[in-house]
CSV table of C-alpha atoms in Angstrom, one decimal:
chain,number,residue,atom,x,y,z
Q,17,GLU,CA,-188.4,6.9,10.0
Q,18,ILE,CA,-190.9,8.6,7.7
Q,19,ARG,CA,-193.7,6.4,9.1
Q,20,GLU,CA,-192.7,7.3,12.6
Q,21,PHE,CA,-192.7,11.1,11.8
Q,22,LYS,CA,-196.2,10.8,10.2
Q,23,ASN,CA,-197.6,8.9,13.2
Q,24,LEU,CA,-196.2,11.4,15.7
Q,25,ALA,CA,-196.8,14.6,13.8
Q,26,GLY,CA,-200.5,14.0,12.9
Q,27,LYS,CA,-202.3,17.3,12.3
Q,28,LYS,CA,-199.1,19.3,12.9
Q,29,ILE,CA,-198.1,18.4,9.3
Q,30,ILE,CA,-201.0,20.4,7.8
Q,31,THR,CA,-200.3,23.3,10.1
Q,32,LEU,CA,-196.6,23.3,8.9
Q,33,ILE,CA,-197.9,23.3,5.3
Q,34,GLN,CA,-200.3,26.2,5.8
Q,35,VAL,CA,-197.6,28.3,7.6
Q,36,SER,CA,-195.1,27.7,4.9
Q,37,GLU,CA,-197.5,28.5,2.0
Q,38,VAL,CA,-198.7,31.7,3.7
Q,39,ALA,CA,-195.0,32.7,4.2
Q,40,ALA,CA,-194.3,32.0,0.5
Q,41,GLY,CA,-197.2,34.3,-0.6
Q,42,PRO,CA,-200.1,33.9,-3.0
Q,43,SER,CA,-197.9,33.5,-6.1
Q,44,LYS,CA,-197.0,29.9,-5.0
Q,45,SER,CA,-199.6,27.3,-6.0
Q,46,LYS,CA,-200.5,24.3,-4.0
Q,47,LYS,CA,-199.6,22.1,-7.0
Q,48,ALA,CA,-196.1,23.5,-7.2
Q,49,GLY,CA,-195.7,23.7,-3.5
Q,50,ALA,CA,-193.7,26.1,-1.3
Q,51,PRO,CA,-190.4,25.7,0.5
Q,52,VAL,CA,-190.6,24.8,4.2
Q,53,ASP,CA,-188.2,26.8,6.4
Q,54,ASN,CA,-185.8,24.3,8.0
Q,55,GLU,CA,-186.1,26.0,11.4
Q,56,GLU,CA,-189.9,25.6,11.3
Q,57,PHE,CA,-189.5,22.0,10.3
Q,58,TYR,CA,-187.1,21.3,13.2
Q,59,LYS,CA,-189.5,23.1,15.6
Q,60,VAL,CA,-192.1,20.5,14.7
Q,61,THR,CA,-189.7,17.6,15.2
Q,62,ASP,CA,-188.9,19.0,18.6
Q,63,ALA,CA,-192.5,19.5,19.5
Q,64,ILE,CA,-193.5,15.9,18.7
Q,65,GLU,CA,-190.3,14.7,20.4
Q,66,TYR,CA,-189.2,12.9,17.3
Q,67,PRO,CA,-186.6,10.3,18.5
Q,68,GLY,CA,-184.6,10.1,15.3
Q,69,ASP,CA,-182.1,12.4,13.6
Q,70,PRO,CA,-184.1,15.5,12.3
Q,71,GLU,CA,-181.5,16.3,9.6
Q,72,ARG,CA,-181.7,12.7,8.3
Q,73,LEU,CA,-185.5,12.9,8.3
Q,74,LEU,CA,-185.3,16.1,6.3
Q,75,ARG,CA,-183.1,14.4,3.7
Q,76,HIS,CA,-185.7,11.6,3.5
Q,77,LEU,CA,-188.4,14.1,2.7
Q,78,ASP,CA,-186.2,16.0,0.2
Q,79,PRO,CA,-185.7,13.4,-2.6
Q,80,GLY,CA,-184.6,16.1,-5.0
Q,81,SER,CA,-181.8,17.2,-2.6
Q,82,VAL,CA,-182.7,20.9,-2.9
Q,83,GLY,CA,-181.9,21.5,0.8
Q,84,TYR,CA,-185.5,21.9,2.1
Q,85,VAL,CA,-188.8,20.1,2.3
Q,86,ASN,CA,-191.5,21.1,-0.2
Q,87,THR,CA,-195.1,21.6,1.0
Q,88,ARG,CA,-196.2,19.5,-1.9
Q,89,THR,CA,-194.2,16.6,-0.5
Q,90,LEU,CA,-195.8,17.1,3.0
Q,91,ARG,CA,-199.2,17.3,1.5
Q,92,ILE,CA,-198.9,13.9,-0.2
Q,93,LEU,CA,-197.7,12.5,3.1
Q,94,ASN,CA,-200.6,14.1,5.0
Q,95,GLU,CA,-203.3,13.1,2.5
Q,96,GLN,CA,-202.3,9.4,2.5
Q,97,LYS,CA,-204.4,8.0,5.4
Q,98,SER,CA,-202.1,5.0,5.7
Q,99,GLU,CA,-198.4,5.2,6.0
Q,100,GLU,CA,-198.2,1.9,4.0
Q,101,LYS,CA,-199.3,3.9,1.0
Q,102,ALA,CA,-197.4,7.1,1.7
Q,103,VAL,CA,-193.9,5.8,2.4
Q,104,PRO,CA,-193.5,3.8,-0.8
Q,105,GLN,CA,-194.0,7.0,-2.8
Q,106,PHE,CA,-191.0,8.6,-1.1
Q,107,LEU,CA,-188.9,5.5,-1.5
Q,108,LYS,CA,-189.7,5.5,-5.2
Q,109,LYS,CA,-188.9,9.2,-5.7
Q,110,TYR,CA,-185.7,8.8,-3.7
Q,111,ALA,CA,-184.6,5.8,-5.9
Q,112,GLU,CA,-185.5,7.8,-9.1
Q,113,HIS,CA,-183.4,10.7,-8.0
Q,114,ARG,CA,-180.4,8.6,-7.1
Q,115,GLN,CA,-180.7,6.8,-10.5
Q,116,ALA,CA,-180.9,10.2,-12.3
Q,117,LEU,CA,-177.7,11.3,-10.5
Q,118,LEU,CA,-176.0,8.1,-11.5
Q,119,ASP,CA,-177.0,8.5,-15.1
Q,120,GLN,CA,-175.6,12.0,-15.2
Q,121,LYS,CA,-172.3,10.9,-13.7
Q,122,ILE,CA,-172.0,8.1,-16.3
Q,123,ALA,CA,-172.9,10.4,-19.1
Q,124,SER,CA,-170.2,12.8,-18.0
Q,125,VAL,CA,-167.4,10.2,-18.3
Q,126,VAL,CA,-168.5,8.2,-21.3
Q,127,ILE,CA,-166.5,8.8,-24.4
Q,128,PRO,CA,-168.8,9.8,-27.3
Q,129,PRO,CA,-168.7,7.8,-30.5
Q,130,ALA,CA,-165.8,8.5,-32.8
Q,131,LYS,CA,-168.1,10.1,-35.4
Q,132,GLU,CA,-169.6,12.4,-32.9
Q,133,LEU,CA,-166.3,13.3,-31.4
Q,134,LEU,CA,-164.7,14.1,-34.8
Q,135,ALA,CA,-167.7,16.2,-35.7
Q,136,LYS,CA,-167.3,18.3,-32.5
Q,137,GLN,CA,-163.5,18.6,-33.2
Q,138,ASP,CA,-164.3,19.8,-36.8
Q,139,THR,CA,-166.7,22.4,-35.6
Q,140,LEU,CA,-164.2,23.6,-33.0
Q,141,ARG,CA,-161.4,23.8,-35.5
Q,142,GLU,CA,-163.6,25.7,-38.0
Q,143,ASN,CA,-164.7,28.2,-35.4
Q,144,CYS,CA,-161.1,28.7,-34.3
Q,145,LEU,CA,-160.0,29.2,-38.0
Q,146,GLU,CA,-162.8,31.6,-38.6
Q,147,GLU,CA,-161.9,33.6,-35.5
Q,148,TRP,CA,-158.2,33.7,-36.6
Q,149,HIS,CA,-159.1,34.8,-40.1
Q,150,THR,CA,-161.4,37.6,-38.7
Q,151,LYS,CA,-158.6,38.9,-36.4
Q,152,ARG,CA,-156.0,38.7,-39.2
Q,153,GLU,CA,-158.3,40.6,-41.6
Q,154,ALA,CA,-158.8,43.2,-38.9
Q,155,ARG,CA,-155.1,43.6,-38.3
Q,156,ASN,CA,-154.4,43.8,-42.1
Q,157,ALA,CA,-157.2,46.4,-42.6
Q,158,LYS,CA,-155.8,48.5,-39.7
Q,159,GLY,CA,-152.2,48.2,-40.9
Q,160,ASP,CA,-153.1,49.1,-44.5
Q,161,PHE,CA,-155.1,52.1,-43.2
Q,162,ILE,CA,-152.3,53.4,-41.1
Q,163,LYS,CA,-149.8,52.9,-44.0
Q,164,ALA,CA,-152.1,54.9,-46.4
Q,165,LEU,CA,-152.4,57.7,-43.9
Q,166,THR,CA,-148.7,57.8,-43.3
Q,167,ASN,CA,-147.9,57.9,-47.0
Q,168,LYS,CA,-150.2,60.8,-47.6
Q,169,PHE,CA,-149.6,62.9,-44.6
Q,170,GLY,CA,-146.2,61.9,-43.3
Q,171,SER,CA,-147.4,60.9,-39.9
Q,172,ILE,CA,-150.6,59.6,-38.2
Q,173,ALA,CA,-150.6,62.6,-35.8
Q,174,LYS,CA,-150.8,65.0,-38.8
Q,175,ALA,CA,-153.4,62.8,-40.5
Q,176,TRP,CA,-155.5,62.8,-37.3
Q,177,ARG,CA,-155.5,66.6,-37.0
Q,178,LEU,CA,-156.1,67.4,-40.6
Q,179,ALA,CA,-158.4,64.6,-41.8
Q,180,LEU,CA,-159.8,62.4,-39.0
Q,181,ASP,CA,-160.4,64.9,-36.2
Q,182,PRO,CA,-160.1,68.5,-37.5
Q,183,GLU,CA,-162.8,69.6,-35.1
Q,184,LEU,CA,-160.7,68.4,-32.1
Q,185,LYS,CA,-163.4,66.1,-30.7
Q,186,TYR,CA,-160.6,63.7,-29.7
Q,187,ALA,CA,-162.6,60.7,-30.7
Q,188,ILE,CA,-164.4,59.2,-33.8
Q,189,GLU,CA,-167.6,57.9,-32.2
Q,190,ASN,CA,-169.3,56.2,-35.2
Q,191,VAL,CA,-169.0,55.0,-38.8
Q,192,ASP,CA,-170.5,58.3,-40.2
Q,193,GLN,CA,-167.8,60.4,-38.6
Q,194,LEU,CA,-165.1,58.0,-39.9
Q,195,MET,CA,-166.6,58.2,-43.4
Q,196,LYS,CA,-166.1,62.0,-43.3
Q,197,GLY,CA,-162.6,61.5,-42.2
Q,198,LEU,CA,-161.9,59.1,-45.0
Q,199,LYS,CA,-163.2,61.6,-47.5
Q,200,ARG,CA,-160.9,64.3,-46.1
Q,201,ALA,CA,-158.0,61.9,-46.2
Q,202,GLY,CA,-158.6,61.0,-49.8
Q,203,GLN,CA,-159.4,57.4,-49.0
Q,204,MET,CA,-162.5,57.1,-51.3
Q,205,PRO,CA,-162.8,53.7,-53.1
Q,206,PRO,CA,-162.4,53.9,-56.9
Q,207,ASP,CA,-165.8,52.3,-57.5
Q,208,GLY,CA,-169.1,51.9,-55.6
Q,209,GLY,CA,-169.5,55.4,-54.3
Q,210,GLU,CA,-171.0,56.0,-50.8
Q,211,HIS,CA,-172.1,52.4,-50.4
Q,212,ALA,CA,-168.6,51.1,-50.9
Q,213,LEU,CA,-167.2,53.8,-48.7
Q,214,ARG,CA,-169.6,52.8,-45.9
Q,215,THR,CA,-168.5,49.2,-46.2
Q,216,ILE,CA,-164.9,50.1,-45.9
Q,217,ALA,CA,-165.6,52.5,-42.9
Q,218,GLU,CA,-167.6,49.8,-41.1
Q,219,ARG,CA,-164.7,47.3,-41.4
Q,220,LEU,CA,-162.1,49.9,-40.3
Q,221,PHE,CA,-164.2,51.1,-37.4
Q,222,GLN,CA,-164.4,47.5,-36.1
Q,223,ALA,CA,-160.7,47.0,-36.7
Q,224,CYS,CA,-159.5,50.2,-35.1
Q,225,GLN,CA,-161.9,51.0,-32.3
Q,226,SER,CA,-161.0,50.6,-28.6
Q,227,LYS,CA,-162.8,47.6,-27.2
Q,228,GLU,CA,-163.4,49.5,-23.9
Q,229,THR,CA,-164.9,52.7,-25.4
Q,230,GLU,CA,-166.0,51.4,-28.8
Q,231,GLN,CA,-164.5,54.6,-30.3
Q,232,ILE,CA,-161.5,55.4,-32.3
Q,233,THR,CA,-159.0,57.7,-30.7
Q,234,LEU,CA,-155.5,58.8,-31.7
Q,235,ASP,CA,-154.2,56.3,-29.2
Q,236,CYS,CA,-155.8,53.5,-31.2
Q,237,LEU,CA,-153.8,54.4,-34.3
Q,238,ASP,CA,-150.7,56.1,-32.9
Q,239,PRO,CA,-150.2,55.3,-29.2
Q,240,LYS,CA,-146.7,56.9,-29.3
Q,241,THR,CA,-147.9,60.5,-29.8
Q,242,PRO,CA,-150.2,60.6,-26.7
Q,243,ALA,CA,-147.5,58.8,-24.7
Q,244,MET,CA,-145.0,61.5,-25.8
Q,245,MET,CA,-147.5,64.2,-24.8
Q,246,GLU,CA,-147.8,62.8,-21.3
Q,247,LYS,CA,-144.0,62.4,-21.1
Q,248,PHE,CA,-143.6,66.1,-22.1
Q,249,LYS,CA,-146.0,67.2,-19.4
Q,250,ASP,CA,-144.2,65.1,-16.8
Q,251,ARG,CA,-140.9,66.5,-17.8
Q,252,CYS,CA,-142.3,70.1,-17.6
Q,253,GLU,CA,-143.5,69.4,-14.0
Q,254,GLU,CA,-140.1,67.9,-13.1
Q,255,ARG,CA,-138.2,70.9,-14.5
Q,256,PHE,CA,-140.5,73.8,-13.6
Q,257,GLY,CA,-142.5,72.5,-10.7
Q,258,SER,CA,-145.8,72.5,-12.7
Q,259,LEU,CA,-147.0,72.6,-16.2
Q,260,GLN,CA,-148.4,76.0,-15.6
Q,261,ASP,CA,-145.0,77.4,-14.7
Q,262,ALA,CA,-143.6,75.9,-17.8
Q,263,PHE,CA,-146.2,77.6,-20.0
Q,264,GLU,CA,-145.7,80.9,-18.3
Q,265,SER,CA,-142.0,80.7,-18.9
Q,266,VAL,CA,-142.4,80.2,-22.6
Q,267,ASP,CA,-145.5,82.3,-23.2
Q,268,VAL,CA,-144.3,85.6,-21.7
Q,269,GLU,CA,-147.1,87.6,-23.2
Q,270,GLY,CA,-149.9,85.4,-21.9
Q,271,VAL,CA,-151.6,84.8,-25.2
Q,272,GLY,CA,-151.6,81.0,-25.2
Q,273,ILE,CA,-149.6,80.8,-28.3
Q,274,VAL,CA,-145.9,80.1,-28.8
Q,275,SER,CA,-143.7,79.8,-31.9
Q,276,ARG,CA,-142.5,76.4,-33.1
Q,277,GLU,CA,-138.9,77.5,-32.2
Q,278,ASP,CA,-139.9,78.4,-28.6
Q,279,PHE,CA,-141.7,75.1,-28.2
Q,280,ARG,CA,-138.7,73.2,-29.6
Q,281,LEU,CA,-136.4,75.0,-27.1
Q,282,LEU,CA,-138.8,74.1,-24.3
Q,283,CYS,CA,-138.6,70.4,-25.3
Q,284,HIS,CA,-134.8,70.6,-25.2
Q,285,GLU,CA,-134.9,72.3,-21.8
Q,286,VAL,CA,-137.2,69.6,-20.3
Q,287,LYS,CA,-135.3,66.8,-22.0
Q,288,ALA,CA,-138.1,65.6,-24.2
Q,289,THR,CA,-136.3,65.9,-27.5
Q,290,ASP,CA,-137.2,62.3,-28.7
Q,291,GLY,CA,-140.8,63.4,-29.2
Q,292,ILE,CA,-140.4,66.8,-30.8
Q,293,PHE,CA,-141.4,65.7,-34.3
Q,294,ARG,CA,-144.5,63.8,-33.2
Q,295,LEU,CA,-145.6,66.6,-30.9
Q,296,MET,CA,-145.1,69.3,-33.6
Q,297,GLU,CA,-147.0,67.2,-36.2
Q,298,PHE,CA,-149.9,67.1,-33.8
Q,299,LEU,CA,-149.8,70.6,-32.5
Q,300,ASP,CA,-149.0,72.4,-35.8
Q,301,PRO,CA,-150.0,70.0,-38.6
Q,302,LYS,CA,-150.3,72.9,-41.1
Q,303,ARG,CA,-146.9,74.2,-40.2
Q,304,THR,CA,-148.1,77.7,-39.5
Q,305,GLY,CA,-145.2,78.3,-37.2
Q,306,GLU,CA,-147.4,78.7,-34.1
Q,307,ILE,CA,-148.5,76.3,-31.5
Q,308,ARG,CA,-151.6,76.7,-29.3
Q,309,LEU,CA,-150.8,75.6,-25.7
Q,310,SER,CA,-154.5,74.7,-25.2
Q,311,LEU,CA,-153.9,71.7,-27.4
Q,312,ILE,CA,-151.6,70.4,-24.7
Q,313,ASP,CA,-153.8,71.3,-21.7
Q,314,GLY,CA,-156.7,73.8,-22.1
Q,315,GLU,CA,-157.3,74.4,-18.4
Q,316,VAL,CA,-153.7,74.9,-17.5
Q,317,THR,CA,-153.3,77.3,-20.5
Q,318,GLU,CA,-156.1,79.4,-19.3
Q,319,ASP,CA,-154.6,79.6,-15.8
Q,320,ALA,CA,-151.2,80.5,-17.2
Q,321,MET,CA,-152.6,83.2,-19.4
Q,322,LEU,CA,-154.6,84.7,-16.5
Q,323,ALA,CA,-151.6,84.6,-14.2
Q,324,THR,CA,-149.3,86.2,-16.8
Q,325,GLN,CA,-151.8,88.9,-17.7
Q,326,THR,CA,-152.4,89.7,-14.0
Q,327,ARG,CA,-148.7,90.2,-13.4
Q,328,SER,CA,-148.4,92.4,-16.4
Q,329,THR,CA,-151.3,94.6,-15.2
Q,330,ARG,CA,-149.7,94.9,-11.7
Q,331,GLN,CA,-146.4,95.9,-13.3
Q,332,GLU,CA,-148.1,98.6,-15.4
Q,333,LEU,CA,-149.8,100.0,-12.3
């Protein structure tokens, strides 16, 4: 079939080579060859009225089974003046390719020697054990850290506000920030100074950070407090229609600050009593007796203050 194609195509082969290499651009070298568009190949077989199956012929000229003919293949076919010399080359390449596929198939199902198999199993087991130990150490480090903060401050929410995030950035972004938080929390190592502290901070940062944000937030250490804050907001909306209306009802002067007692009564009114302690520890960690509503939602607090003050001004007028 290859022989018949060569005899019928004649000079059309070199034309197909040139068209394909021009289409591929100057980056393709003649030695590497360029892909021949299948439609262009079939146009040639139609033009020479090739009597066989064009798709079968294409597979003959594609010993690597890449899905198309390479101009390098066609150039070899074209440059061999006699088909008696050209055709055996393709037969050889086709046989080599089939043998390579067979070797790969055999290799995929052959069971490796016992020694090699045991070595792979040992490596896999060691890797699994190492990963397990790493995760366990991270869990232990995080657990010990949370326990130390709870023992010192009484709650993680309070420790977060007073030591870890007193500036209300709502996230610890790097090891240096965590080191400052550890110092404020009184978590300095007994020996080693700054170097030892950094080592501890690096380990804790890896153990406590969110995998998505690569930062430490209150939710990483104490997910219940943020959850209770969201629950409180939802209950306010259910009871008052909106969080702003709830703020206006408790902050009658529009100053953005309410007493701990007024906030406690609001929690009772919206039926969020199970989270009072956690919320107060976060909102008033120093027990000043006052709670800033902006810590719950700054934007809503501003709107509530403006609405209350506007009403007061109108009433005075």
